[in-house]
Coordinates of C-alpha atoms in Angstrom, one line a residue:
M139 CA 0.0 0.0 0.0
S140 CA 1.4 3.4 -0.8
Q141 CA 0.3 7.0 -0.5
S142 CA 1.8 9.9 -2.4
L143 CA 1.6 13.7 -2.8
H144 CA 2.4 15.1 -6.2
P145 CA 2.5 18.9 -6.2
F146 CA 3.3 20.6 -9.5
T147 CA 5.8 23.3 -8.6
P148 CA 5.0 26.7 -10.3
S149 CA 8.1 28.0 -12.0
T150 CA 7.1 31.7 -12.2
R151 CA 6.5 32.4 -8.5
S152 CA 9.9 32.5 -6.7
V153 CA 9.8 28.9 -5.7
R154 CA 12.7 27.4 -3.8
S155 CA 14.0 24.7 -6.1
P156 CA 14.5 21.4 -4.4
N157 CA 18.2 20.5 -3.8
L158 CA 18.2 16.8 -4.4
T159 CA 21.6 16.4 -2.8
S160 CA 20.4 17.7 0.6
S161 CA 18.4 15.7 3.1
P162 CA 15.3 14.2 1.5
F163 CA 13.4 14.4 4.8
K164 CA 14.1 18.1 4.9
Q165 CA 13.0 18.7 1.3
C166 CA 9.8 16.7 1.7
Y167 CA 8.4 18.8 4.4
S168 CA 9.5 22.2 3.0
S169 CA 6.5 23.9 1.4
P170 CA 7.1 26.3 -1.5
K171 CA 6.5 30.0 -0.8
L172 CA 4.6 31.9 -3.5
S173 CA 5.6 35.6 -3.9
L174 CA 3.3 36.7 -6.7
P175 CA -0.4 37.5 -6.3
I176 CA -2.7 34.6 -6.9
N177 CA -4.9 36.4 -9.5
N178 CA -2.2 35.5 -12.0
R179 CA -3.4 32.0 -12.2
R180 CA -1.2 30.3 -14.8
F181 CA 1.0 27.7 -13.2
P182 CA 3.5 26.4 -15.7
V183 CA 5.1 23.1 -14.5
T184 CA 8.8 23.1 -13.8
S185 CA 11.1 20.5 -15.2
V186 CA 11.3 18.8 -11.8
K187 CA 8.2 17.2 -10.3
L188 CA 8.5 16.5 -6.7
S189 CA 6.7 13.4 -5.4
I190 CA 6.3 12.3 -1.8
R191 CA 5.4 8.7 -1.3
A192 CA 5.0 6.9 2.0
S193 CA 5.7 3.2 1.3
Y194 CA 4.4 0.5 3.7
S195 CA 4.9 -3.2 3.9
S196 CA 2.6 -5.6 5.7
D197 CA 5.7 -6.9 7.5
L198 CA 6.5 -3.5 8.9
D199 CA 5.0 -1.2 11.5
P200 CA 2.6 1.0 9.5
T201 CA 3.6 4.0 11.4
S202 CA 7.2 3.8 10.0
S203 CA 7.8 4.7 6.4
Q204 CA 10.4 5.4 3.8
V205 CA 10.2 8.7 2.1
L206 CA 11.0 8.8 -1.6
L207 CA 11.8 11.8 -3.8
A208 CA 11.0 11.2 -7.5
S209 CA 12.5 13.4 -10.2
S210 CA 11.4 13.7 -13.8
N211 CA 14.4 11.7 -15.1
G212 CA 12.8 8.4 -14.0
K213 CA 14.9 7.9 -10.9
S214 CA 13.9 8.0 -7.3
F215 CA 16.1 8.8 -4.3
V216 CA 15.8 6.9 -1.0
G217 CA 17.9 8.5 1.6
G218 CA 20.2 9.9 -1.1
V219 CA 20.7 6.5 -2.8
S220 CA 19.5 6.2 -6.4
S221 CA 17.0 3.4 -7.2
P222 CA 14.6 2.6 -10.1
A223 CA 11.4 4.6 -10.0
T224 CA 8.1 2.9 -9.2
Q225 CA 6.5 1.6 -12.4
T226 CA 2.9 2.3 -13.2
L227 CA 0.5 0.4 -15.4
P228 CA -0.3 1.9 -18.8
S229 CA -3.5 3.7 -19.3
P230 CA -6.3 1.5 -20.8
D231 CA -6.9 2.0 -24.4
S232 CA -10.3 3.9 -24.2
G233 CA -11.0 7.1 -25.9
S234 CA -14.4 7.9 -24.5
I235 CA -15.8 9.8 -21.5
E236 CA -19.4 9.9 -20.4
V237 CA -21.1 12.9 -18.7
D238 CA -24.7 13.8 -18.3
S239 CA -25.9 15.7 -21.4
V240 CA -27.7 18.4 -19.4
T241 CA -24.7 19.1 -17.3
E242 CA -22.5 19.2 -20.4
T243 CA -24.7 21.8 -22.0
E244 CA -24.8 23.8 -18.7
L245 CA -21.0 23.8 -18.5
K246 CA -20.6 25.0 -22.1
E247 CA -23.2 27.7 -21.8
N248 CA -22.6 29.1 -18.3
G249 CA -19.1 28.0 -17.2
F250 CA -17.9 26.0 -14.2
R251 CA -18.9 28.5 -11.6
S252 CA -22.5 28.6 -12.6
T253 CA -23.2 24.9 -12.2
R254 CA -25.8 23.8 -9.6
R255 CA -24.3 22.1 -6.6
T256 CA -27.5 21.0 -4.8
K257 CA -28.9 17.8 -6.2
L258 CA -32.6 17.3 -7.0
V259 CA -34.8 14.2 -6.4
C260 CA -38.2 13.7 -8.0
T261 CA -40.8 11.2 -7.0
I262 CA -42.3 9.6 -10.0
G263 CA -46.1 9.1 -10.1
P264 CA -49.0 9.1 -12.6
A265 CA -48.1 12.7 -13.6
T266 CA -44.5 11.9 -14.6
S267 CA -44.2 8.2 -15.4
G268 CA -44.2 8.5 -19.2
F269 CA -41.0 8.6 -21.3
D270 CA -41.6 12.2 -22.4
Q271 CA -42.4 13.4 -18.9
L272 CA -39.3 11.7 -17.5
E273 CA -37.2 13.3 -20.1
A274 CA -38.7 16.7 -19.3
L275 CA -37.7 16.2 -15.7
A276 CA -34.2 15.1 -16.7
V277 CA -33.8 18.2 -18.8
G278 CA -35.1 20.3 -15.9
G279 CA -32.3 19.0 -13.6
M280 CA -33.6 15.7 -12.0
N281 CA -30.6 13.8 -10.7
V282 CA -32.5 11.0 -8.9
A283 CA -35.8 9.4 -9.8
R284 CA -37.7 8.1 -6.7
I285 CA -40.2 5.3 -6.9
N286 CA -42.5 5.0 -3.8
M287 CA -43.5 1.4 -3.1
C288 CA -46.5 2.7 -1.1
H289 CA -48.3 3.3 -4.4
G290 CA -48.6 1.3 -7.6
T291 CA -47.8 -2.3 -8.5
R292 CA -44.3 -3.7 -9.0
E293 CA -45.1 -4.0 -12.7
W294 CA -45.9 -0.3 -12.8
H295 CA -42.6 0.5 -11.1
R296 CA -40.7 -1.9 -13.3
G297 CA -42.0 0.1 -16.3
V298 CA -40.7 3.4 -14.8
I299 CA -37.3 1.8 -14.1
E300 CA -37.1 0.6 -17.7
R301 CA -38.0 4.0 -19.1
V302 CA -35.4 5.8 -16.9
R303 CA -32.7 3.3 -18.0
R304 CA -33.7 3.8 -21.6
L305 CA -33.6 7.5 -21.2
N306 CA -30.0 7.3 -19.8
E307 CA -28.9 5.0 -22.7
E308 CA -30.5 6.9 -25.5
K309 CA -30.3 10.5 -24.4
G310 CA -27.0 10.5 -22.4
Y311 CA -28.4 11.2 -18.9
A312 CA -27.2 9.7 -15.6
V313 CA -30.4 9.7 -13.6
A314 CA -30.1 7.4 -10.6
I315 CA -33.1 5.4 -9.3
M316 CA -34.1 5.3 -5.6
M317 CA -36.7 2.8 -4.3
D318 CA -38.5 3.9 -1.2
T319 CA -40.1 1.2 1.0
E320 CA -43.5 1.5 2.5
G321 CA -42.6 0.7 6.1
S322 CA -44.9 -0.9 8.7
E323 CA -46.4 2.1 10.3
I324 CA -50.1 2.6 10.4
H325 CA -51.5 4.0 7.2
M326 CA -54.7 4.3 5.1
G327 CA -55.7 2.2 2.2
D328 CA -55.9 3.1 -1.4
L329 CA -59.2 5.1 -1.3
G330 CA -60.9 2.6 -3.5
G331 CA -58.7 3.4 -6.5
A332 CA -59.3 7.1 -6.4
S333 CA -56.2 9.3 -6.7
S334 CA -57.3 11.6 -3.9
A335 CA -60.3 12.6 -1.8
K336 CA -61.1 16.0 -0.2
A337 CA -62.1 16.1 3.5
E338 CA -64.1 19.3 4.3
D339 CA -64.4 20.9 7.7
G340 CA -67.0 19.3 10.0
E341 CA -67.5 16.2 7.8
I342 CA -67.8 12.8 9.5
W343 CA -65.6 10.1 8.1
T344 CA -65.3 6.4 9.0
F345 CA -61.9 4.8 9.5
S346 CA -62.4 1.0 9.4
V347 CA -60.3 -2.2 9.6
R348 CA -63.1 -4.1 7.8
A349 CA -62.4 -5.7 4.4
F350 CA -65.1 -4.5 1.9
N351 CA -66.0 -6.9 -0.9
S352 CA -67.6 -4.1 -2.9
A353 CA -66.7 -0.4 -3.4
L354 CA -66.0 1.6 -0.3
P355 CA -68.9 3.4 1.2
E356 CA -68.8 7.2 0.9
R357 CA -66.4 8.9 3.3
T358 CA -64.9 5.6 4.4
I359 CA -61.2 4.9 4.7
N360 CA -59.5 1.5 5.3
V361 CA -56.8 1.2 7.9
N362 CA -54.1 -1.4 7.7
Y363 CA -53.7 -2.0 11.4
D364 CA -56.1 -4.5 13.0
G365 CA -55.8 -3.1 16.5
F366 CA -56.7 0.4 15.4
A367 CA -60.2 0.5 16.7
E368 CA -59.1 -0.9 20.1
D369 CA -56.2 1.5 20.5
V370 CA -57.9 4.9 19.8
K371 CA -60.2 6.6 22.3
V372 CA -63.0 9.1 21.8
G373 CA -61.4 12.6 21.9
D374 CA -58.1 11.5 20.3
E375 CA -56.8 13.6 17.5
L376 CA -56.0 11.7 14.3
L377 CA -53.4 13.2 11.9
V378 CA -53.2 12.1 8.3
D379 CA -50.0 12.4 6.3
G380 CA -48.2 14.3 9.1
G381 CA -51.0 16.7 9.8
M382 CA -52.1 17.6 6.3
V383 CA -55.6 16.7 7.4
R384 CA -56.8 16.4 11.0
F385 CA -59.7 14.5 12.6
E386 CA -61.2 14.2 16.1
V387 CA -62.4 10.7 17.2
V388 CA -66.1 11.1 18.1
E389 CA -67.5 7.5 18.3
K390 CA -66.3 3.9 18.1
I391 CA -68.7 1.2 16.7
G392 CA -67.0 -2.2 16.6
P393 CA -64.3 -2.1 13.9
D394 CA -65.3 1.3 12.8
V395 CA -64.1 4.7 14.2
K396 CA -66.2 7.8 13.4
C397 CA -64.1 11.0 13.1
R398 CA -65.0 14.6 12.5
C399 CA -62.7 16.6 10.2
T400 CA -61.2 19.6 12.1
D401 CA -58.5 20.6 9.6
P402 CA -59.7 20.1 6.0
G403 CA -57.4 19.0 3.3
L404 CA -56.5 16.5 0.6
L405 CA -56.4 12.8 1.5
L406 CA -53.9 10.7 -0.5
P407 CA -53.9 6.9 -0.9
R408 CA -51.8 5.0 1.7
A409 CA -51.0 8.2 3.7
N410 CA -49.6 7.6 7.2
L411 CA -51.8 7.9 10.3
T412 CA -50.8 8.9 13.8
F413 CA -52.9 9.8 16.7
W414 CA -52.4 12.1 19.7
R415 CA -53.9 12.0 23.2
D416 CA -53.7 14.8 25.7
G417 CA -51.0 16.6 23.7
S418 CA -48.8 13.5 23.3
L419 CA -48.2 11.1 20.5
V420 CA -49.6 7.6 21.0
R421 CA -46.8 5.4 19.8
E422 CA -46.8 2.2 21.8
R423 CA -48.3 0.1 19.0
N424 CA -46.1 1.7 16.3
A425 CA -43.0 0.9 18.4
M426 CA -44.0 -2.8 18.4
L427 CA -44.2 -3.0 14.6
P428 CA -41.1 -4.2 12.6
T429 CA -39.2 -1.6 10.7
I430 CA -39.1 -3.7 7.6
S431 CA -42.4 -5.5 6.9
S432 CA -42.9 -8.7 4.9
K433 CA -44.1 -6.6 2.0
D434 CA -41.0 -4.4 2.3
W435 CA -38.7 -7.5 2.0
L436 CA -40.5 -8.5 -1.2
D437 CA -40.1 -4.9 -2.5
I438 CA -36.4 -5.0 -1.5
D439 CA -35.9 -8.3 -3.5
F440 CA -37.6 -6.5 -6.4
G441 CA -35.3 -3.5 -6.1
I442 CA -32.2 -5.8 -6.0
A443 CA -33.4 -7.7 -9.1
E444 CA -34.0 -4.5 -11.0
G445 CA -30.6 -3.0 -10.0
V446 CA -31.8 0.2 -8.4
D447 CA -29.1 2.6 -7.1
F448 CA -30.6 3.4 -3.7
I449 CA -33.1 1.8 -1.3
A450 CA -34.7 4.1 1.2
I451 CA -35.9 2.5 4.4
S452 CA -38.9 4.1 6.2
F453 CA -39.2 4.6 9.9
V454 CA -35.7 3.4 10.8
K455 CA -35.5 2.8 14.6
S456 CA -31.9 1.6 15.0
A457 CA -28.6 1.1 13.2
E458 CA -29.0 -2.7 13.4
V459 CA -31.8 -2.6 10.9
I460 CA -29.5 -0.8 8.4
K461 CA -26.6 -3.2 9.0
H462 CA -28.9 -6.2 8.5
L463 CA -30.3 -4.9 5.3
K464 CA -26.8 -4.0 3.9
S465 CA -25.7 -7.6 4.6
Y466 CA -28.8 -8.9 2.9
I467 CA -28.1 -6.8 -0.2
A468 CA -24.4 -7.7 -0.3
A469 CA -25.4 -11.4 -0.3
R470 CA -27.9 -11.0 -3.1
A471 CA -26.9 -8.1 -5.3
H472 CA -24.6 -8.9 -8.3
D473 CA -22.2 -6.2 -7.5
G474 CA -23.4 -5.1 -4.0
D475 CA -23.5 -1.5 -5.2
I476 CA -27.0 -0.6 -3.9
A477 CA -26.7 2.2 -1.3
V478 CA -29.1 2.2 1.7
I479 CA -30.8 5.5 2.7
A480 CA -32.2 5.8 6.2
K481 CA -35.4 7.9 6.5
I482 CA -35.4 10.0 9.7
E483 CA -39.1 10.3 10.4
S484 CA -39.8 9.1 13.9
M485 CA -38.9 9.8 17.6
D486 CA -37.0 6.5 17.6
S487 CA -34.9 7.8 14.7
L488 CA -33.9 10.9 16.6
K489 CA -33.0 9.0 19.7
N490 CA -30.5 6.8 17.8
L491 CA -29.6 9.4 15.2
E492 CA -25.8 9.2 15.1
E493 CA -25.7 5.4 15.1
I494 CA -28.2 5.3 12.3
I495 CA -26.3 7.8 10.2
Q496 CA -23.0 6.1 10.7
A497 CA -24.5 2.8 9.5
S498 CA -26.2 4.3 6.5
D499 CA -25.0 5.3 3.0
G500 CA -27.3 8.3 3.2
A501 CA -30.2 9.9 5.2
M502 CA -33.4 11.6 4.4
V503 CA -35.1 14.2 6.5
A504 CA -38.7 13.1 6.0
R505 CA -40.3 16.2 7.6
G506 CA -43.9 15.2 7.0
D507 CA -44.0 12.1 9.2
L508 CA -41.4 13.6 11.5
G509 CA -43.7 16.6 12.1
A510 CA -46.4 14.2 13.1
Q511 CA -44.3 12.7 15.9
I512 CA -42.6 15.8 17.4
P513 CA -44.0 19.3 18.0
L514 CA -44.1 21.3 14.8
E515 CA -41.9 24.0 16.3
Q516 CA -39.1 21.4 16.7
V517 CA -39.0 20.4 13.1
P518 CA -36.6 23.2 11.9
S519 CA -34.0 22.5 14.6
A520 CA -34.3 18.8 14.0
Q521 CA -33.7 19.3 10.3
Q522 CA -30.6 21.5 10.9
K523 CA -29.2 18.9 13.4
I524 CA -29.7 16.0 11.0
V525 CA -28.1 18.0 8.1
Q526 CA -25.1 19.0 10.1
L527 CA -24.5 15.6 11.6
C528 CA -24.7 14.0 8.2
R529 CA -22.2 16.5 6.9
Q530 CA -19.8 15.8 9.8
L531 CA -20.1 12.0 9.3
N532 CA -19.7 12.3 5.5
T533 CA -23.2 10.9 4.8
P534 CA -25.3 12.4 2.0
V535 CA -28.5 14.0 3.2
I536 CA -31.8 14.7 1.5
V537 CA -34.3 17.2 2.7
A538 CA -37.8 16.0 1.8
S539 CA -41.5 16.5 2.3
Q540 CA -43.7 19.5 1.5
L541 CA -41.0 21.7 0.0
L542 CA -43.5 23.1 -2.5
E543 CA -46.7 21.5 -1.4
S544 CA -48.9 24.2 -2.8
M545 CA -47.6 23.5 -6.3
I546 CA -49.6 20.3 -6.3
E547 CA -52.5 22.5 -7.2
Y548 CA -51.1 25.9 -8.1
P549 CA -48.5 27.0 -10.7
T550 CA -46.5 29.2 -8.3
P551 CA -45.2 28.4 -4.8
T552 CA -45.8 30.5 -1.7
R553 CA -43.1 32.8 -0.7
A554 CA -42.8 30.9 2.6
E555 CA -42.1 27.7 0.6
V556 CA -39.4 29.5 -1.4
A557 CA -37.8 30.6 1.9
D558 CA -38.0 27.0 3.2
V559 CA -36.2 25.7 0.1
S560 CA -33.6 28.5 0.5
E561 CA -32.9 27.5 4.1
A562 CA -32.3 23.9 3.1
V563 CA -29.8 25.0 0.4
R564 CA -28.1 27.4 2.8
Q565 CA -27.7 24.5 5.3
R566 CA -25.8 22.8 2.5
A567 CA -28.0 19.7 2.2
D568 CA -26.8 17.4 -0.5
A569 CA -30.3 17.1 -2.2
L570 CA -33.8 18.4 -2.2
M571 CA -36.8 16.1 -2.9
L572 CA -40.2 16.6 -4.5
S573 CA -42.9 14.2 -3.4
G574 CA -46.6 14.8 -4.4
E575 CA -45.5 17.9 -6.4
S576 CA -43.9 15.7 -9.1
A577 CA -45.8 12.4 -8.5
M578 CA -49.3 13.6 -8.9
G579 CA -49.2 17.4 -9.0
Q580 CA -50.5 19.5 -11.9
Y581 CA -47.2 21.4 -12.4
P582 CA -44.2 18.9 -11.9
E583 CA -41.9 20.6 -14.3
K584 CA -42.5 24.1 -12.8
A585 CA -42.0 22.8 -9.3
L586 CA -38.6 21.3 -10.4
A587 CA -37.7 24.6 -12.1
V588 CA -38.4 26.4 -8.8
L589 CA -36.1 24.1 -6.9
R590 CA -33.4 24.5 -9.5
S591 CA -33.5 28.3 -9.7
V592 CA -33.7 28.8 -6.0
S593 CA -30.7 26.4 -5.5
L594 CA -28.6 28.3 -8.1
R595 CA -29.4 31.7 -6.6
I596 CA -28.6 30.8 -3.0
E597 CA -25.5 29.0 -3.9
R598 CA -24.3 32.0 -6.0
W599 CA -25.1 34.4 -3.1
W600 CA -23.1 32.2 -0.7
R601 CA -20.0 32.3 -3.0
E602 CA -20.4 36.0 -3.7
E603 CA -20.6 36.8 0.0
K604 CA -17.6 34.6 0.7
R605 CA -19.5 32.8 3.4
H606 CA -17.0 30.1 4.0
E607 CA -17.9 27.3 6.3
A608 CA -18.3 28.4 9.9
M609 CA -18.7 24.8 11.1
E610 CA -15.5 23.0 11.9
L611 CA -15.7 19.5 10.5
P612 CA -14.4 16.9 12.9
D613 CA -12.0 14.2 11.7
I614 CA -13.7 11.1 10.5
G615 CA -10.8 8.9 9.4
T616 CA -11.2 5.4 11.0
S617 CA -7.9 4.1 9.6
F618 CA -4.6 5.5 8.7
S619 CA -5.5 5.2 5.0
N620 CA -8.8 7.1 5.4
T621 CA -7.0 9.8 7.5
I622 CA -4.6 10.5 4.7
S623 CA -7.5 10.7 2.1
E624 CA -9.3 13.1 4.4
E625 CA -6.4 15.4 4.9
I626 CA -5.7 15.4 1.2
C627 CA -9.3 16.4 0.4
N628 CA -9.4 19.0 3.1
S629 CA -6.2 20.6 1.8
A630 CA -7.4 20.4 -1.8
A631 CA -10.6 22.2 -0.9
K632 CA -8.8 25.0 1.0
M633 CA -6.4 25.4 -1.9
A634 CA -9.2 25.5 -4.4
N635 CA -10.9 28.3 -2.5
K636 CA -7.7 30.4 -2.0
L637 CA -6.4 30.0 -5.6
E638 CA -9.9 30.3 -7.1
V639 CA -9.4 27.3 -9.3
D640 CA -11.8 26.4 -12.0
A641 CA -12.5 22.8 -11.0
L642 CA -11.4 20.0 -8.7
F643 CA -10.7 16.7 -10.4
V644 CA -11.0 13.4 -8.4
Y645 CA -10.2 10.0 -9.8
T646 CA -12.0 7.4 -7.6
K647 CA -12.8 3.7 -7.9
T648 CA -15.3 3.5 -5.0
G649 CA -16.5 7.1 -4.8
H650 CA -15.1 7.5 -1.3
M651 CA -12.6 10.3 -2.1
A652 CA -15.2 12.1 -4.1
S653 CA -17.5 12.1 -1.1
L654 CA -14.7 13.5 1.1
L655 CA -14.3 16.4 -1.3
S656 CA -18.1 17.0 -1.5
R657 CA -18.1 17.1 2.3
C658 CA -15.8 20.1 2.2
R659 CA -18.2 22.1 0.0
P660 CA -15.6 23.9 -2.0
D661 CA -16.5 27.0 -4.1
C662 CA -15.7 25.3 -7.4
P663 CA -17.4 22.2 -9.0
I664 CA -16.0 18.8 -8.5
F665 CA -15.4 16.6 -11.6
A666 CA -15.6 13.0 -10.3
F667 CA -14.1 10.4 -12.6
T668 CA -15.0 6.8 -12.0
A669 CA -14.8 3.7 -14.1
T670 CA -18.2 2.1 -13.4
T671 CA -21.7 3.3 -14.5
S672 CA -23.3 2.3 -11.1
A673 CA -20.7 4.3 -9.1
R674 CA -21.3 7.3 -11.5
R675 CA -25.0 7.2 -10.8
R676 CA -24.6 7.0 -7.1
L677 CA -22.3 10.0 -7.0
N678 CA -25.2 12.0 -8.6
L679 CA -26.8 12.3 -5.2
Q680 CA -23.9 14.2 -3.6
W681 CA -23.4 17.9 -3.3
G682 CA -21.2 19.6 -6.0
L683 CA -20.2 16.4 -7.8
I684 CA -20.3 16.2 -11.6
P685 CA -19.8 12.5 -12.2
F686 CA -18.0 11.2 -15.3
R687 CA -17.5 7.6 -16.4
L688 CA -13.9 7.2 -17.6
S689 CA -11.5 4.3 -17.8
F690 CA -8.3 5.2 -16.1
S691 CA -5.0 3.6 -14.9
D692 CA -2.7 3.9 -11.9
D693 CA -0.6 6.4 -13.9
M694 CA -1.9 9.8 -12.8
E695 CA 0.0 11.8 -15.4
S696 CA -1.4 9.6 -18.1
N697 CA -4.9 10.0 -16.6
L698 CA -4.7 13.7 -16.5
N699 CA -3.4 14.0 -20.1
K700 CA -6.1 11.7 -21.3
T701 CA -8.8 13.6 -19.4
F702 CA -7.6 17.0 -20.6
S703 CA -7.6 15.8 -24.2
L704 CA -11.1 14.3 -24.0
L705 CA -12.6 17.3 -22.2
K706 CA -11.0 19.8 -24.5
A707 CA -12.4 17.9 -27.5
R708 CA -15.9 18.4 -26.1
N709 CA -15.2 22.1 -25.2
L710 CA -15.8 21.4 -21.5
I711 CA -12.4 22.9 -20.5
K712 CA -9.8 25.1 -22.3
S713 CA -6.1 25.7 -22.1
G714 CA -5.1 27.8 -19.1
D715 CA -7.9 26.6 -16.8
L716 CA -6.5 25.9 -13.4
V717 CA -7.4 22.6 -11.8
I718 CA -6.5 20.6 -8.7
A719 CA -6.5 16.9 -9.1
V720 CA -6.7 14.3 -6.3
S721 CA -6.9 10.5 -6.5
D722 CA -7.5 7.5 -4.3
I723 CA -5.4 5.4 -6.6
L724 CA -2.1 6.8 -5.1
Q725 CA -3.7 9.2 -2.6
S726 CA -2.2 12.1 -4.5
I727 CA -2.8 15.8 -5.1
Q728 CA -1.7 17.9 -8.1
V729 CA -2.1 21.6 -9.1
M730 CA -1.7 22.5 -12.7
N731 CA -3.0 24.6 -15.6
V732 CA -4.7 22.8 -18.5
P733 CA -2.0 22.6 -21.2

C-alpha cells in the first residue's frame, strides 16, 4: 500500500528549487512559498516534479515509512541513494468519456462557476411516469428518480425503471433510481382506487379495519392495522400524512371509528396515520411493529433484481436494521452496489440518530412524518441537526416533504415555501426532494424549475458573499489510509478556494474520495471520474459532484493527459484553466493549468 503527494511546482513564482543532494526528509516537508499575487493563475510546471510517497509493507509497522523523492528523469532517491522509480500500469486504451448531457450543456453555456451544486430528487407518479415526462424532468435537472412502493404495483414501477434506464442510454443522462419502501407504520388504504379525496371541515368520516368486498362506502377509509379501533379513544386527534388533514375521534362502533374533520385537506392513498392523546403522540403500537415489513422484503428483492441505485428504508429505529439490510443486499446483489438511505421520520430515529447515520449510506429528513411525531416548532431545529450531523459524518442527506406542497394544485409556490427551500440550500444539504409535487401534481416541471432556480441563486449568493464554512468539520478517518485521504481532500478544498481554481478533479474507484471532497463544500465544482456506471449514478446524489465515467489507470500523469484531451475535445475545458486533481489510486494531489 502506498500514499503519495504530487505537487506541481510553479516556475514563475519565486519557488525554492529542491536540492536533491540535501536531506530528503528536509526537502519533503519544506513547502514552496509563493511571492506573486494569486490572481495571475497560470501555473507552468517546472522540469522537476516533486513526489512524496510513503511506502508501507505488511511486515512492517505501518507508522514507520520510507520517504522517496522522485524526479522527472525516471529515478527516485531513497535517503540519497538512487534506485529505479516505481513503475505504473499503462492507461487503458479507451477514448471515451461519459457525462450527463444536461450538465455538459450547462458547463458549455454558463461555465464552471454557474453549475448547480445541490442535487434534485423527483418522486415519479402518474403525472410523470411517461417517457416524455421523465425526459422533461431530466432536462429540468432531475438527478435521482424516486419510486415510492406505497403506491402502484411492482409491474408499474418496473416500467418506470425501464424507461429511466432507456432515457439514460438513448439520451445520455445519468439519472439514478431510488426505491422507497412503505414501512410498517399505520396507514390508510388506497381510497378505492381514487387518486385523492377531499375532506371538508366538519364532515364525519369512518376509519375502518373491515375488508369490503364491494366499493368503499362514501367517506370511508380503510386502515391497515387490525388493532386500530381498540387503541384509539374518543377525543383522540387523528393526523393524516403528518397533519395535512386532522380529525377528532367522536365515536367507536366495533371495527369502525367515526371521526370529525377539524382541519380540511387532501387525502392521498396510503397516507400515514398517527394519533395524539392529551397533547402526546400515542406510539406504543407503532413501536412494536417491525421496521421492515414482509411486503418491504418483497419490494427489496424487487429492487435488487431491478438493480436500483438506492433503497430508502422508512421509519428506521436503530442502526441494526440498516446493518442487517446491507448484509442482505451484499449477499444477493450482483455487485453489491446498492446504497441504503435511512429515512429519519420518527422519535426512535432521533433517539438513535448518530448510530443510524454512521451505519447508512445516506439519510433523508422526512419532515412530514417527523412533524407528526414531534411538535411542529421542533422540526426546523431537528432538520438542521440532521443535516449538520450527516455532513460531519460524511453521509449524503436529502431534505424532503412539503417543500413546494402548494404546487400540487397551483402553478407558483408560496413565498414561505421558497424561503424554506432557500434555508435547506443554505444549510448545504446534498439534495432536495419533490414528493406529491412531481408524482401527482399539476405542475411537476414548474416545481422542479423552482427548486433549480432557488438552489442556483442561494449557492451563488453564498459564494459572492464569501460565506466560508463556519462549522468546523471533525476528523472522521477510521484508519490510517482514510485519514490520509481526508487530509488530502481538506487541503485540496482549501487550496481551491484560495487559488480560485476552475475545478477540482477526483479519480476514484469507489467514490469515497469524491464524497470527502463533497463534504468540504468547495467553491468550485468537483469533476468526479469513476470507471463504473453504477458508481457514477450513485455519485449523482452528492453535493457539488459532476460524475463522469472514464477508464483510467494507476498512472496519474497519463490519466490527466487523457482527461484534458477528452474534455477539451468536447469544449468542456480550455487551455489555461486551473485545476486541482486528487486521486484515491495513489492518494495524491496535483495543481496545474490545463495545457
